GROMACS .gro file of N, CA and C in nm:
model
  453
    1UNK      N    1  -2.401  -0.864   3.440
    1UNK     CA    2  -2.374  -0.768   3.335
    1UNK      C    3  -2.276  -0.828   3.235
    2UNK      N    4  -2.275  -0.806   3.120
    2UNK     CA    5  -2.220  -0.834   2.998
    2UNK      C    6  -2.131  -0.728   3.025
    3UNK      N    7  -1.998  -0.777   2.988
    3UNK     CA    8  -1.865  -0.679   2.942
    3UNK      C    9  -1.790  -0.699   2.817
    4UNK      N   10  -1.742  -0.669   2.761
    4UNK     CA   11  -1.673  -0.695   2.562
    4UNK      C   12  -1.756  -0.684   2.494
    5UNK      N   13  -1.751  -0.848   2.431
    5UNK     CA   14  -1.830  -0.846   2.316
    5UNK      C   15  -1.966  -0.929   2.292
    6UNK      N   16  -2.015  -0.919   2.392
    6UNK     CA   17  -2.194  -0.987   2.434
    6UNK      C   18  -2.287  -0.968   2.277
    7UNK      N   19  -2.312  -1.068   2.214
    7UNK     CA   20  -2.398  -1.054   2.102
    7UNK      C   21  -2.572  -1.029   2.167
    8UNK      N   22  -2.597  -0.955   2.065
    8UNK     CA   23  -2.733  -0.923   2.098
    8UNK      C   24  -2.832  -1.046   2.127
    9UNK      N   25  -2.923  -1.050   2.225
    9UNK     CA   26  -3.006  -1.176   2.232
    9UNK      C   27  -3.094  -1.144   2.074
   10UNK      N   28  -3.104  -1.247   1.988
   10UNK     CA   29  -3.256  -1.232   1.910
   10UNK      C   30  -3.304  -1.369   1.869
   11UNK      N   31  -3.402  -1.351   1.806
   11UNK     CA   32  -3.485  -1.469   1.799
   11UNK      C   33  -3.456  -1.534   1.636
   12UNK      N   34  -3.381  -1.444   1.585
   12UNK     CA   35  -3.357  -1.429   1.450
   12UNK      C   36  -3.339  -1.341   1.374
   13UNK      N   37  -3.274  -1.289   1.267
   13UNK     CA   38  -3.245  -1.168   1.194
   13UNK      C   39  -3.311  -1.058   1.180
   14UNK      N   40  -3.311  -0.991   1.227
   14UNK     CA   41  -3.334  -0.864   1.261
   14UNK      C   42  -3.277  -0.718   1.197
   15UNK      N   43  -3.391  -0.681   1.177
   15UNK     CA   44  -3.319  -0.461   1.092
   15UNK      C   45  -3.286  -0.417   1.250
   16UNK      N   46  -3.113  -0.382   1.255
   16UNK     CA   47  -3.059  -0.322   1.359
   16UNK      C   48  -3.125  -0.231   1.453
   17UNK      N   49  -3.268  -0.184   1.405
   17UNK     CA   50  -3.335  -0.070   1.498
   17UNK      C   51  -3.469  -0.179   1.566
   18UNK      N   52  -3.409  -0.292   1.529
   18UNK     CA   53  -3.532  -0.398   1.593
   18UNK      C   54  -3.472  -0.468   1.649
   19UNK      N   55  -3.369  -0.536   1.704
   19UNK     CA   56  -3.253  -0.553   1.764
   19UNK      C   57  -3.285  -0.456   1.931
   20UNK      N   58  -3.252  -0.574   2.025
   20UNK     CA   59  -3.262  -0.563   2.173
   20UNK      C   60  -3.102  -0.584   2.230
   21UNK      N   61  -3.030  -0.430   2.243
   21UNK     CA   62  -2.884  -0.454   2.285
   21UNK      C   63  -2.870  -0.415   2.436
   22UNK      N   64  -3.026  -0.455   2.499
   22UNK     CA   65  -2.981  -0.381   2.674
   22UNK      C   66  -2.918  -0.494   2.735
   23UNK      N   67  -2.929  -0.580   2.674
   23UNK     CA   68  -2.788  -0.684   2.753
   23UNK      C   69  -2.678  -0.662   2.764
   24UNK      N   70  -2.602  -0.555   2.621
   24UNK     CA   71  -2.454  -0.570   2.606
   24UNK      C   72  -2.449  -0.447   2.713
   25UNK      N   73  -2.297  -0.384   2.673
   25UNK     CA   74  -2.234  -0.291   2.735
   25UNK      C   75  -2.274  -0.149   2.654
   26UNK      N   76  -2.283  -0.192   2.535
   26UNK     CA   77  -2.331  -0.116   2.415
   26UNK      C   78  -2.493  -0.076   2.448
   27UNK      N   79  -2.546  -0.131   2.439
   27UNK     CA   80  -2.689  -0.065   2.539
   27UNK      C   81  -2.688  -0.012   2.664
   28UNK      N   82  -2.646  -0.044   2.733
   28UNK     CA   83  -2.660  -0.023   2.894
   28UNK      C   84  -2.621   0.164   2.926
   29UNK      N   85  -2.511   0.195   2.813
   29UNK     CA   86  -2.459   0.288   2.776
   29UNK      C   87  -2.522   0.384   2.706
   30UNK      N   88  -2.651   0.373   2.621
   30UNK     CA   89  -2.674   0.402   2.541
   30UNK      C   90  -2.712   0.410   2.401
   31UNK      N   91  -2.652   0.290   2.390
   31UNK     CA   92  -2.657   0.290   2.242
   31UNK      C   93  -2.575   0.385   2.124
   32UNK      N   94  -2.616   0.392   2.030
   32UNK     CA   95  -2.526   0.495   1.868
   32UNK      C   96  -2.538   0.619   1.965
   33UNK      N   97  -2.630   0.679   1.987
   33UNK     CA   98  -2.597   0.791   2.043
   33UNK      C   99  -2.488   0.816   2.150
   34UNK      N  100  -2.465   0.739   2.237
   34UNK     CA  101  -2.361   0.799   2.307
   34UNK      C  102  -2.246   0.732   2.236
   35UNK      N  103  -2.203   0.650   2.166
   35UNK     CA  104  -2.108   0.611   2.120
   35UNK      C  105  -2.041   0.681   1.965
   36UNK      N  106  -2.135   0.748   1.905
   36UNK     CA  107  -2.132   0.871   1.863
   36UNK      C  108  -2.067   0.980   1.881
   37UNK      N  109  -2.159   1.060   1.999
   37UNK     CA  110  -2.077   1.109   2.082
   37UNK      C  111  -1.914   1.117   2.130
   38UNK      N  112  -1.901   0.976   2.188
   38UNK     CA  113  -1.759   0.968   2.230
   38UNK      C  114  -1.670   1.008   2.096
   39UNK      N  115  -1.702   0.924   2.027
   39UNK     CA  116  -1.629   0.889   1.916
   39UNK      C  117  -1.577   1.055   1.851
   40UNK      N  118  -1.712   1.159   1.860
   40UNK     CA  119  -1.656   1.278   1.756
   40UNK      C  120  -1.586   1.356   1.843
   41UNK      N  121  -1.610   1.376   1.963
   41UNK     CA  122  -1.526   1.443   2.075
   41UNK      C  123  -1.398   1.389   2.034
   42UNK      N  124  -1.409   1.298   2.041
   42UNK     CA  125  -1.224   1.240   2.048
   42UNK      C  126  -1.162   1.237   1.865
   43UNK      N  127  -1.261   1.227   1.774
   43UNK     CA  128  -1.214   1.318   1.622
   43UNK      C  129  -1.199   1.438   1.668
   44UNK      N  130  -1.261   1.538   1.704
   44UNK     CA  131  -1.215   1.664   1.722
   44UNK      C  132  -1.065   1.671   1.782
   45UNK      N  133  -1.057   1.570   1.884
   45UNK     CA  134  -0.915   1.589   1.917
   45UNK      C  135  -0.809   1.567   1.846
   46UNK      N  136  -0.833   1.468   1.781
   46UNK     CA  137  -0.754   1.427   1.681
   46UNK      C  138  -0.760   1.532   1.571
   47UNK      N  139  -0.826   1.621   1.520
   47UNK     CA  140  -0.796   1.693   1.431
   47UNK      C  141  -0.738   1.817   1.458
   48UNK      N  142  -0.739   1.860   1.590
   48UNK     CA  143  -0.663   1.996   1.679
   48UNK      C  144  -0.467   1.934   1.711
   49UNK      N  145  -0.475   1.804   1.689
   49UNK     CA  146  -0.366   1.729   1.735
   49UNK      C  147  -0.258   1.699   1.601
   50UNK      N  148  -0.143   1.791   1.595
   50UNK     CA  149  -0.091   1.799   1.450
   50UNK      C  150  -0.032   1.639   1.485
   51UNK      N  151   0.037   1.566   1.576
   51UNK     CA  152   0.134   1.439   1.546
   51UNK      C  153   0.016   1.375   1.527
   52UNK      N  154  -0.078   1.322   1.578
   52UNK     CA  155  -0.217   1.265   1.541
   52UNK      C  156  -0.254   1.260   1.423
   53UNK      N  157  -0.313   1.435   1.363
   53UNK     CA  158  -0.317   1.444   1.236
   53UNK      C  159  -0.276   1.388   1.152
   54UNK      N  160  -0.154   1.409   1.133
   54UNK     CA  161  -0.047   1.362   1.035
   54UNK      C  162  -0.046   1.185   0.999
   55UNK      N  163  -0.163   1.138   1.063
   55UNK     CA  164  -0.153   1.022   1.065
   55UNK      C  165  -0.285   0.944   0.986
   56UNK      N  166  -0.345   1.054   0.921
   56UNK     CA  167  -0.474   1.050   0.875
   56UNK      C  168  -0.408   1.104   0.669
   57UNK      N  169  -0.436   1.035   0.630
   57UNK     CA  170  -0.424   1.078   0.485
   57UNK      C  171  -0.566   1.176   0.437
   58UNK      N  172  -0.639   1.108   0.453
   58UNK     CA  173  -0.751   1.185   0.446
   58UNK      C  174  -0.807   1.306   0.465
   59UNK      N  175  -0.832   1.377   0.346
   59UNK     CA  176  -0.848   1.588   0.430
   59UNK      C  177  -0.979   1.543   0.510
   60UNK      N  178  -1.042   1.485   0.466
   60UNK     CA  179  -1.194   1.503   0.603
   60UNK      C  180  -1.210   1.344   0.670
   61UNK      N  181  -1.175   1.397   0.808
   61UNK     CA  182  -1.144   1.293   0.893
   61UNK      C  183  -1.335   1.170   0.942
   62UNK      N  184  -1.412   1.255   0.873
   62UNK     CA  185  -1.532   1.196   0.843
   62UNK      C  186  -1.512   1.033   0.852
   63UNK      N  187  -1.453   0.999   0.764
   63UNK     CA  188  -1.481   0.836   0.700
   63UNK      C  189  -1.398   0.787   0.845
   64UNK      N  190  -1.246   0.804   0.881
   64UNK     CA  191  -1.193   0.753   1.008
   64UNK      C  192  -1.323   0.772   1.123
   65UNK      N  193  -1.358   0.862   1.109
   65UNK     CA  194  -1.449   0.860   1.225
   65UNK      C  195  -1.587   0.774   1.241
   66UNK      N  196  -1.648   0.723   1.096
   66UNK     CA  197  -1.743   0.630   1.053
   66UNK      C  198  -1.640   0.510   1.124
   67UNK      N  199  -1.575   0.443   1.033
   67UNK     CA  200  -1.475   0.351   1.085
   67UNK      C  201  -1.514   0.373   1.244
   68UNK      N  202  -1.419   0.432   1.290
   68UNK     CA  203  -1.396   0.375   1.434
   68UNK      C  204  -1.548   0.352   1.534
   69UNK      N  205  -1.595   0.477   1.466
   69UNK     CA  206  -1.800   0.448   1.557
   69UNK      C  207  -1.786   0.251   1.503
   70UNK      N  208  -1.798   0.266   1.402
   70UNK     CA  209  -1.848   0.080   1.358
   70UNK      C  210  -1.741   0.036   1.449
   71UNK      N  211  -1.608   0.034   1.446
   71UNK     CA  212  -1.557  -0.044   1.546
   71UNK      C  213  -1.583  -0.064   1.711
   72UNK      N  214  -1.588   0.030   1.769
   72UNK     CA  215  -1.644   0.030   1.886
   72UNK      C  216  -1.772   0.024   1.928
   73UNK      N  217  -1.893   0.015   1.804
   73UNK     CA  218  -2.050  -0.013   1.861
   73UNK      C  219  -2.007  -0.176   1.857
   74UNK      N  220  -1.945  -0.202   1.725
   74UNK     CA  221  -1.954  -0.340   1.768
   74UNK      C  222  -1.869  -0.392   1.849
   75UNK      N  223  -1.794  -0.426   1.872
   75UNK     CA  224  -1.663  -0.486   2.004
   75UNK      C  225  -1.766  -0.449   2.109
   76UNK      N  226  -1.855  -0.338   2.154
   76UNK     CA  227  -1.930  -0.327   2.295
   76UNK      C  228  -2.078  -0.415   2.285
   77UNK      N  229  -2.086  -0.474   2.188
   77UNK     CA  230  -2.185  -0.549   2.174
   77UNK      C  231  -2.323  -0.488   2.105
   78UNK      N  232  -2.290  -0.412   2.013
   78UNK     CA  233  -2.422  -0.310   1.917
   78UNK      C  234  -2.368  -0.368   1.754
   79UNK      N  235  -2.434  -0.305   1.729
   79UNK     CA  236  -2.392  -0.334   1.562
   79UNK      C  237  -2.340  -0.465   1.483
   80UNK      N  238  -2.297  -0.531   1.384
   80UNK     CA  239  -2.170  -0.559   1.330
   80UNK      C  240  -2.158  -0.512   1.236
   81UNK      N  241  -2.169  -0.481   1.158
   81UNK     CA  242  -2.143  -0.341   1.097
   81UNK      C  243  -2.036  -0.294   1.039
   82UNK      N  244  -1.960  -0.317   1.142
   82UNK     CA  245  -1.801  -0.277   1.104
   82UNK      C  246  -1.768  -0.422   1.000
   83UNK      N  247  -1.796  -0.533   1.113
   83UNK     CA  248  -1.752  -0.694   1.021
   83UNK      C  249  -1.797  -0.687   0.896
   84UNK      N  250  -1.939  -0.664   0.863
   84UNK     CA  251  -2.004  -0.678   0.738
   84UNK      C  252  -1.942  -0.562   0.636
   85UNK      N  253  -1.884  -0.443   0.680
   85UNK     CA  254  -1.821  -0.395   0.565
   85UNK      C  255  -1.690  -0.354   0.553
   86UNK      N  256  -1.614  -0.400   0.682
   86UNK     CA  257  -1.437  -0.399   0.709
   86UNK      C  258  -1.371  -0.563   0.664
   87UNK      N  259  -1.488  -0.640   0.712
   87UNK     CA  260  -1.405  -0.776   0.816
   87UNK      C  261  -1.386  -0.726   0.881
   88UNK      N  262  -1.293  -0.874   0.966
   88UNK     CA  263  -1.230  -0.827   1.081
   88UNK      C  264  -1.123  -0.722   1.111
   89UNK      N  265  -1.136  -0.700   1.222
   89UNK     CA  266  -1.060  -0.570   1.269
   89UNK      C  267  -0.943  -0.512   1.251
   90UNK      N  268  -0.850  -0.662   1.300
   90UNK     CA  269  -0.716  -0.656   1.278
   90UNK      C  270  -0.650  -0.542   1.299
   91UNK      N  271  -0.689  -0.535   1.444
   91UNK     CA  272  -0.673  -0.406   1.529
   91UNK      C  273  -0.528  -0.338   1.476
   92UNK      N  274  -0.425  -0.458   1.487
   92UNK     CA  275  -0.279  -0.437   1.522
   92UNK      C  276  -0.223  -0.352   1.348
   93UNK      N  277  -0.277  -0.487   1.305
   93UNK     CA  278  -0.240  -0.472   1.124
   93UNK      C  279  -0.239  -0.395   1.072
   94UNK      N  280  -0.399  -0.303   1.069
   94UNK     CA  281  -0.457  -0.208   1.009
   94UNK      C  282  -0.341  -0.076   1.134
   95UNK      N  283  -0.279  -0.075   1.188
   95UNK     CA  284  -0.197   0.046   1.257
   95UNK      C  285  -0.027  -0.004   1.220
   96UNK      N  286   0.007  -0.084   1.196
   96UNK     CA  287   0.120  -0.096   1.159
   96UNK      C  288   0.172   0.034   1.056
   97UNK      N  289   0.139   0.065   0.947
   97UNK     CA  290   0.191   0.154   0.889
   97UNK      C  291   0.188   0.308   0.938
   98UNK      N  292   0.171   0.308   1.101
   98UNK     CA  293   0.151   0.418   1.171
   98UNK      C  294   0.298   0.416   1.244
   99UNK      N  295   0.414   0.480   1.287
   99UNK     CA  296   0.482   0.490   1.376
   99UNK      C  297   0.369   0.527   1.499
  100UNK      N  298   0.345   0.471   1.557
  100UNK     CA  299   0.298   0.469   1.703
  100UNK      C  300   0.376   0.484   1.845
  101UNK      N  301   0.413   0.596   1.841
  101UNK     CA  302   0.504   0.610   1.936
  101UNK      C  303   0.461   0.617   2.080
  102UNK      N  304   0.486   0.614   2.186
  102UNK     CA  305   0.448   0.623   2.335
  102UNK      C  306   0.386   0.774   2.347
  103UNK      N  307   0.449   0.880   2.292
  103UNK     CA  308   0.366   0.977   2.231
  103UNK      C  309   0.231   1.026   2.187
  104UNK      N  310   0.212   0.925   2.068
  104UNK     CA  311   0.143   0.924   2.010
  104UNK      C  312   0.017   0.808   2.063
  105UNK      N  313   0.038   0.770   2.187
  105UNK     CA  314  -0.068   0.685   2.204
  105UNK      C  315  -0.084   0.749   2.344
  106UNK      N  316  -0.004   0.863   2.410
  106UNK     CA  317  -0.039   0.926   2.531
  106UNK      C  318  -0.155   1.064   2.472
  107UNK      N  319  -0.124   1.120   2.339
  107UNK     CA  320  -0.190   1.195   2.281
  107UNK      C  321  -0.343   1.173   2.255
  108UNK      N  322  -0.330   1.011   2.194
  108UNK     CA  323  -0.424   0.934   2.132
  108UNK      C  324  -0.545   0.941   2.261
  109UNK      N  325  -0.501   0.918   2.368
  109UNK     CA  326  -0.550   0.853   2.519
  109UNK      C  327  -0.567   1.024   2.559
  110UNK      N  328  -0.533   1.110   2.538
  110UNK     CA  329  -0.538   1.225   2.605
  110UNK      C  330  -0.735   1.251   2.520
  111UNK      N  331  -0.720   1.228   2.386
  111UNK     CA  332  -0.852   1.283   2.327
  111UNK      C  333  -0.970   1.168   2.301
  112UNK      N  334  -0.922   1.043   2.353
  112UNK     CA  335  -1.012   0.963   2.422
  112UNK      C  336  -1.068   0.990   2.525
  113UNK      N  337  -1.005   1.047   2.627
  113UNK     CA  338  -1.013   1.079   2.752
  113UNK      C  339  -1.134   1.189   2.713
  114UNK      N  340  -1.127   1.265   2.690
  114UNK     CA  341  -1.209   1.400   2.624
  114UNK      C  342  -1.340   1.316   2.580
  115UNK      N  343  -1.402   1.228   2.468
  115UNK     CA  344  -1.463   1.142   2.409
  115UNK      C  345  -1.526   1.094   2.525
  116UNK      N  346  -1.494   0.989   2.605
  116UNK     CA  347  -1.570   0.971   2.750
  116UNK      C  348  -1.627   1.047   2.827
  117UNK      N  349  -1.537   1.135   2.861
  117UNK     CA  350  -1.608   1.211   2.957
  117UNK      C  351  -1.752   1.291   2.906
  118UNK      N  352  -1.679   1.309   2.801
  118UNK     CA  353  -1.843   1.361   2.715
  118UNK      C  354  -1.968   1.337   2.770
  119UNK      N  355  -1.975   1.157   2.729
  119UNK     CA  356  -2.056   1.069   2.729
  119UNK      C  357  -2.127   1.103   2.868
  120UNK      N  358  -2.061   1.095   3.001
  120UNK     CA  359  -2.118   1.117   3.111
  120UNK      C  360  -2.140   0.957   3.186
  121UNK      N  361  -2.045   0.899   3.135
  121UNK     CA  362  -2.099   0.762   3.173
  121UNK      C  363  -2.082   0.736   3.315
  122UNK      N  364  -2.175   0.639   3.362
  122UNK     CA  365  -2.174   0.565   3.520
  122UNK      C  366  -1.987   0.549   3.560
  123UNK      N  367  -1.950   0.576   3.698
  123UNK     CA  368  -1.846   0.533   3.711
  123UNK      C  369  -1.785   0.376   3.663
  124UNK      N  370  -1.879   0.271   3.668
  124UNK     CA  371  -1.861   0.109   3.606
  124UNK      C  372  -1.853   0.156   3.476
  125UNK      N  373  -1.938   0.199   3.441
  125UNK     CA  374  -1.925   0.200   3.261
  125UNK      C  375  -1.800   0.248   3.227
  126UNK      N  376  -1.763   0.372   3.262
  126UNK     CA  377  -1.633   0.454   3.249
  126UNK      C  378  -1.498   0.384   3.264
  127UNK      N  379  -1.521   0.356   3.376
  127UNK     CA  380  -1.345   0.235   3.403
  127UNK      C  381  -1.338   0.096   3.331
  128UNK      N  382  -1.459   0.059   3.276
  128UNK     CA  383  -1.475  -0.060   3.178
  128UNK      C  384  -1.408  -0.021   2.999
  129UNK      N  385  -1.479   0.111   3.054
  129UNK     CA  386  -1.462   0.175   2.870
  129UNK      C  387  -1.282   0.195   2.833
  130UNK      N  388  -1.277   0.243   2.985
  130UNK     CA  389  -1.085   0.344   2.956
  130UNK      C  390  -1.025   0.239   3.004
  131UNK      N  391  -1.036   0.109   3.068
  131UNK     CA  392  -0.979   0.012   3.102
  131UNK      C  393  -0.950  -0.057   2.934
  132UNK      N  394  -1.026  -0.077   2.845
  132UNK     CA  395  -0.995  -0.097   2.736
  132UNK      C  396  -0.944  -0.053   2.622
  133UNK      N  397  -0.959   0.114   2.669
  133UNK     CA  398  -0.890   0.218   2.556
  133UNK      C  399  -0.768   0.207   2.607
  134UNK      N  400  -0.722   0.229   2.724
  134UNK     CA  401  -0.587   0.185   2.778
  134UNK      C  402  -0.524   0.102   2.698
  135UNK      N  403  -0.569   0.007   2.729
  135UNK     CA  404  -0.472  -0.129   2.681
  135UNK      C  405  -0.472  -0.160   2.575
  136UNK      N  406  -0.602  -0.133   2.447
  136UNK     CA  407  -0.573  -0.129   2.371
  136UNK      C  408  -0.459  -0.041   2.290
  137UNK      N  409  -0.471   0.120   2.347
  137UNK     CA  410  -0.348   0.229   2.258
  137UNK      C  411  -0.200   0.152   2.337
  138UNK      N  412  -0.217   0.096   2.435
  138UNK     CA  413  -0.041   0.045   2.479
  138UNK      C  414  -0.054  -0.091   2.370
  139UNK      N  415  -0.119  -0.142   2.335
  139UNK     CA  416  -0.111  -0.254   2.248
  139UNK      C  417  -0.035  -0.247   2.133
  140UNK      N  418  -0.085  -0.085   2.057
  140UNK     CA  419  -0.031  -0.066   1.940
  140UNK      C  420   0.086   0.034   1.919
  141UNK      N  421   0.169   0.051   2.020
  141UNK     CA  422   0.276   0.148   2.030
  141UNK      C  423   0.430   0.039   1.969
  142UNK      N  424   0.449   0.096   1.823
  142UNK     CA  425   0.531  -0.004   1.763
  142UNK      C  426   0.657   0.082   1.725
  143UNK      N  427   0.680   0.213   1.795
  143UNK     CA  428   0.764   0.267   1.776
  143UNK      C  429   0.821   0.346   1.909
  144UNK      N  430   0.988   0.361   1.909
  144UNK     CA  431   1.005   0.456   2.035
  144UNK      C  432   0.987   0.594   1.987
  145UNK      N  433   0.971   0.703   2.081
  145UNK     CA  434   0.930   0.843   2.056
  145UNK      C  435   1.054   0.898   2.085
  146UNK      N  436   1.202   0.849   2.054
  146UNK     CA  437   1.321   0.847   2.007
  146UNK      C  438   1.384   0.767   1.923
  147UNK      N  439   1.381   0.807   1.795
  147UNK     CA  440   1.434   0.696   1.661
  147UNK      C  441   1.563   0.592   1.703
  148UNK      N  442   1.656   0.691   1.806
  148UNK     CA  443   1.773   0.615   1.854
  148UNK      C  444   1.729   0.514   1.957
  149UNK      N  445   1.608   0.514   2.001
  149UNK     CA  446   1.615   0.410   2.110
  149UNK      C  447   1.553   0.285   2.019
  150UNK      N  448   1.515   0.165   2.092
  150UNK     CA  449   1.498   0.050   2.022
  150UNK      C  450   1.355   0.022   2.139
  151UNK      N  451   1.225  -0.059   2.100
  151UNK     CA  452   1.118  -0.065   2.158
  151UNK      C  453   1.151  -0.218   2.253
   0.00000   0.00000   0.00000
């Protein structure tokens, strides 16, 4: 089994709905549809979630939520999508102007959590998926969730 970022096998360039992703993690799963899925469950959370909120400039959380689907079909091995109209990710960069507090990434992880379970995924798939949402939201926590303390 493929885990991360497994590129699609093809024979050559291909329209994305002609494209064979049951190799990656991103197929095995489902495909756009369940990654879809995850993705708006866990916008909904984020939009019920005022410290979350507040972290979105945007009145319709629509376009963040385009964004992050492209980020996570591709990193699981579907799409690129995101590359061809973000670049690269620059996971860290693009969150810097966020106070990210321990808070705010237990919040973050609370409506991820919600987003998965959705999905219904295989127990492997599931601890692969939150094994990476994990570590990624502790990745980007660049603030303490006390101004007086120091990170």
């Amino acid at each position: 089994m493929s885990v991360g970022r497994p590129q699609p096998s093809t024979s050559g360039p291909k329209p994305d709905d002609e494209v064979d992703y049951s190799d990656t993690f991103y197929g095995q799963v489902g495909g756009h549809e369940v990654f879809a899925k995850i993705i708006h469950v866990f916008y909904q959370g984020i939009a019920a979630d005022p410290l979350l909120r507040a972290m979105y400039a945007e009145e319709d959380l629509g376009p963040a939520e385009h964004r992050m689907l492209m980020f996570t079909e591709q990193y699981w091995g579907g799409p690129r999508t995101y590359l061809e109209e973000r670049g690269h990710p620059r996971l860290r960069m693009r969150h810097v102007p966020f106070a990210v507090t321990p808070e705010a990434r237990d919040r973050w992880l609370a409506a991820m959590r919600k987003g998965i379970d959705a999905a219904e995924l295989s127990p492997m798939h599931d601890a692969t998926l939150w094994d990476y949402m994990e570590r990624a939201a502790h990745s980007l926590v660049n603030a303490p969730s006390d101004p007086s303390q120091a990170l």
